[in-house]
Amino acid sequence: MLLHQGIGLDAFNAMPMRRAVHAVFECCYSVPLAADLARARPFDSHDRLFRFADTLLFGLAEESIDSILQAYPDVGRRPGSEKSQAEQCAIVDERPAVMAELAAASKAYLDHFGFGFVMFINGYCADDVLASMRDRLHNDYETERKVVRNELARINRTRLERMLGPEGGYDNW
């Protein structure tokens, strides 16, 4: 669960460096990305922060991406978790066979590519995730690494949005 939620862009821009790095690290699991994003403050809009975060992510070395991937739990690892409701580990299906298929496909993916499956799942059901995983198993290694970066960028953006809150900030009555 993120400690920094809805803090607002102004508060993020004003945070001490160490705290800003920590807030971004909670979103992206990358110290280099978090530090570079925090150093680039102040941002004048959410969009500029998101675009710079994407630029940093796509500029990371493959070893850094591997490190990020280590932080992601397997699909269905915490089924139905409220803390992780928008994350792949919270995928749940009432059909035990589907959950078993997800676990098997996740293992096959790891065995095939050498890293765990990651997907922006917000709004997708277990069948959708399973279909995507099966489709992506047909990718070659280089293609899948590109897909993974795109999925990580989508996940990061959602997490950064939660960290910052709405563009105009929250109304304090």
Short mmCIF file of C-alpha atoms in Angstrom, two decimals:
data_model
loop_
_atom_site.label_atom_id
_atom_site.label_comp_id
_atom_site.label_asym_id
_atom_site.label_seq_id
_atom_site.Cartn_x
_atom_site.Cartn_y
_atom_site.Cartn_z
CA MET A 1 0.00 0.00 0.00
CA LEU A 2 1.32 3.40 -0.92
CA LEU A 3 2.11 5.75 1.93
CA HIS A 4 2.02 8.79 -0.32
CA GLN A 5 -1.47 9.08 -1.82
CA GLY A 6 -3.15 12.22 -3.05
CA ILE A 7 -0.31 14.47 -1.92
CA GLY A 8 -0.68 16.91 -4.80
CA LEU A 9 1.89 18.19 -7.26
CA ASP A 10 2.82 21.24 -5.19
CA ALA A 11 3.52 19.11 -2.12
CA PHE A 12 5.56 16.66 -4.21
CA ASN A 13 7.57 19.52 -5.72
CA ALA A 14 8.26 20.89 -2.22
CA MET A 15 9.23 17.60 -0.55
CA PRO A 16 12.77 17.07 0.69
CA MET A 17 14.76 15.01 -1.80
CA ARG A 18 14.84 11.80 0.25
CA ARG A 19 11.08 11.83 0.81
CA ALA A 20 10.37 12.59 -2.85
CA VAL A 21 12.59 9.69 -3.95
CA HIS A 22 10.76 7.41 -1.51
CA ALA A 23 7.36 8.54 -2.80
CA VAL A 24 8.32 7.83 -6.42
CA PHE A 25 10.07 4.56 -5.54
CA GLU A 26 6.76 3.32 -4.09
CA CYS A 27 5.32 3.79 -7.56
CA CYS A 28 8.07 2.43 -9.81
CA TYR A 29 10.42 0.22 -7.74
CA SER A 30 13.47 1.87 -9.31
CA VAL A 31 15.90 3.96 -7.28
CA PRO A 32 17.57 5.49 -10.37
CA LEU A 33 14.23 6.46 -11.91
CA ALA A 34 12.90 7.79 -8.58
CA ALA A 35 16.05 9.82 -7.91
CA ASP A 36 16.17 11.27 -11.43
CA LEU A 37 12.49 12.19 -11.32
CA ALA A 38 12.86 13.82 -7.89
CA ARG A 39 15.94 15.76 -9.09
CA ALA A 40 13.99 17.09 -12.08
CA ARG A 41 11.45 18.90 -9.88
CA PRO A 42 9.61 21.18 -9.96
CA PHE A 43 7.05 19.99 -12.48
CA ASP A 44 4.37 22.41 -13.63
CA SER A 45 1.81 19.74 -14.50
CA HIS A 46 1.01 16.11 -13.93
CA ASP A 47 1.43 15.45 -17.63
CA ARG A 48 5.01 16.75 -17.65
CA LEU A 49 5.87 14.59 -14.65
CA PHE A 50 4.26 11.52 -16.31
CA ARG A 51 6.07 12.13 -19.61
CA PHE A 52 9.41 12.55 -17.87
CA ALA A 53 8.80 9.37 -15.84
CA ASP A 54 8.13 7.51 -19.12
CA THR A 55 11.31 8.93 -20.65
CA LEU A 56 13.31 7.78 -17.65
CA LEU A 57 11.74 4.30 -17.68
CA PHE A 58 12.43 3.81 -21.38
CA GLY A 59 16.01 4.98 -20.84
CA LEU A 60 16.79 2.44 -18.10
CA ALA A 61 19.24 -0.36 -18.76
CA GLU A 62 17.83 -3.88 -19.06
CA GLU A 63 19.40 -4.77 -15.70
CA SER A 64 17.32 -2.04 -14.06
CA ILE A 65 14.17 -3.38 -15.70
CA ASP A 66 15.05 -6.84 -14.36
CA SER A 67 15.38 -5.34 -10.89
CA ILE A 68 11.96 -3.69 -11.20
CA LEU A 69 10.40 -6.96 -12.34
CA GLN A 70 11.68 -8.69 -9.20
CA ALA A 71 9.32 -6.49 -7.16
CA TYR A 72 6.18 -7.71 -8.93
CA PRO A 73 4.38 -10.69 -7.41
CA ASP A 74 2.96 -13.39 -9.66
CA VAL A 75 -0.48 -13.10 -11.21
CA GLY A 76 -3.11 -14.15 -8.69
CA ARG A 77 -0.64 -14.23 -5.79
CA ARG A 78 -2.97 -12.19 -3.56
CA PRO A 79 -6.38 -12.92 -5.11
CA GLY A 80 -8.97 -10.26 -4.35
CA SER A 81 -6.56 -8.14 -2.30
CA GLU A 82 -8.06 -4.72 -1.63
CA LYS A 83 -4.60 -3.19 -1.16
CA SER A 84 -3.59 -4.42 -4.60
CA GLN A 85 -6.95 -4.29 -6.36
CA ALA A 86 -5.60 -2.65 -9.52
CA GLU A 87 -2.54 -4.88 -9.66
CA GLN A 88 -2.02 -8.22 -11.38
CA CYS A 89 -1.40 -10.08 -8.13
CA ALA A 90 -5.03 -9.40 -7.10
CA ILE A 91 -6.57 -11.18 -10.13
CA VAL A 92 -9.13 -13.63 -8.86
CA ASP A 93 -11.60 -16.00 -10.45
CA GLU A 94 -14.12 -18.18 -8.67
CA ARG A 95 -13.23 -21.07 -10.97
CA PRO A 96 -10.28 -22.97 -9.47
CA ALA A 97 -9.38 -24.29 -12.92
CA VAL A 98 -8.86 -20.74 -14.23
CA MET A 99 -6.63 -19.87 -11.26
CA ALA A 100 -4.65 -23.08 -11.88
CA GLU A 101 -4.33 -22.13 -15.57
CA LEU A 102 -3.06 -18.68 -14.58
CA ALA A 103 -0.46 -20.21 -12.28
CA ALA A 104 0.65 -22.66 -14.99
CA ALA A 105 0.79 -19.95 -17.66
CA SER A 106 2.75 -17.69 -15.30
CA LYS A 107 5.30 -20.46 -14.73
CA ALA A 108 5.51 -21.16 -18.47
CA TYR A 109 6.07 -17.45 -19.10
CA LEU A 110 8.85 -17.28 -16.51
CA ASP A 111 10.48 -20.44 -17.91
CA HIS A 112 10.25 -19.09 -21.46
CA PHE A 113 11.47 -15.54 -20.93
CA GLY A 114 13.45 -15.76 -17.69
CA PHE A 115 11.44 -13.00 -15.97
CA GLY A 116 7.98 -12.76 -14.50
CA PHE A 117 4.86 -11.67 -16.36
CA VAL A 118 3.76 -8.08 -15.82
CA MET A 119 0.60 -6.47 -17.14
CA PHE A 120 -1.48 -3.40 -16.47
CA ILE A 121 -4.69 -5.21 -15.51
CA ASN A 122 -6.96 -2.37 -14.40
CA GLY A 123 -10.41 -3.45 -15.60
CA TYR A 124 -9.36 -6.84 -16.96
CA CYS A 125 -10.67 -10.17 -15.67
CA ALA A 126 -8.73 -13.39 -15.15
CA ASP A 127 -9.73 -14.69 -18.61
CA ASP A 128 -8.37 -11.50 -20.23
CA VAL A 129 -5.07 -11.78 -18.36
CA LEU A 130 -4.76 -15.46 -19.24
CA ALA A 131 -5.43 -14.73 -22.93
CA SER A 132 -2.84 -11.94 -22.92
CA MET A 133 -0.27 -14.14 -21.21
CA ARG A 134 -0.82 -16.91 -23.75
CA ASP A 135 -0.56 -14.44 -26.65
CA ARG A 136 2.60 -12.89 -25.30
CA LEU A 137 4.25 -16.31 -24.99
CA HIS A 138 4.44 -16.20 -28.82
CA ASN A 139 6.61 -13.06 -28.73
CA ASP A 140 10.34 -13.25 -29.22
CA TYR A 141 12.47 -12.04 -26.32
CA GLU A 142 13.16 -8.55 -27.70
CA THR A 143 9.51 -7.91 -28.54
CA GLU A 144 8.41 -9.03 -25.09
CA ARG A 145 10.93 -6.74 -23.41
CA LYS A 146 9.35 -3.83 -25.29
CA VAL A 147 5.86 -4.95 -24.25
CA VAL A 148 7.05 -5.19 -20.63
CA ARG A 149 8.37 -1.61 -20.65
CA ASN A 150 5.04 -0.39 -22.03
CA GLU A 151 3.14 -2.30 -19.34
CA LEU A 152 5.44 -0.91 -16.64
CA ALA A 153 4.87 2.62 -17.98
CA ARG A 154 1.09 2.15 -17.73
CA ILE A 155 1.40 0.79 -14.18
CA ASN A 156 3.75 3.61 -13.16
CA ARG A 157 1.39 6.25 -14.52
CA THR A 158 -1.54 4.84 -12.54
CA ARG A 159 0.55 4.71 -9.38
CA LEU A 160 1.91 8.21 -9.91
CA GLU A 161 -1.65 9.45 -10.47
CA ARG A 162 -2.67 7.90 -7.14
CA MET A 163 0.36 9.44 -5.45
CA LEU A 164 -0.42 12.93 -6.75
CA GLY A 165 -4.21 12.87 -6.65
CA PRO A 166 -6.33 14.92 -9.04
CA GLU A 167 -4.66 17.52 -11.29
CA GLY A 168 -6.23 20.47 -9.50
CA GLY A 169 -5.68 18.95 -6.08
CA TYR A 170 -8.37 18.02 -3.60
CA ASP A 171 -10.89 20.60 -2.46
CA ASN A 172 -10.34 21.35 1.18
CA TRP A 173 -13.61 22.67 2.48
#
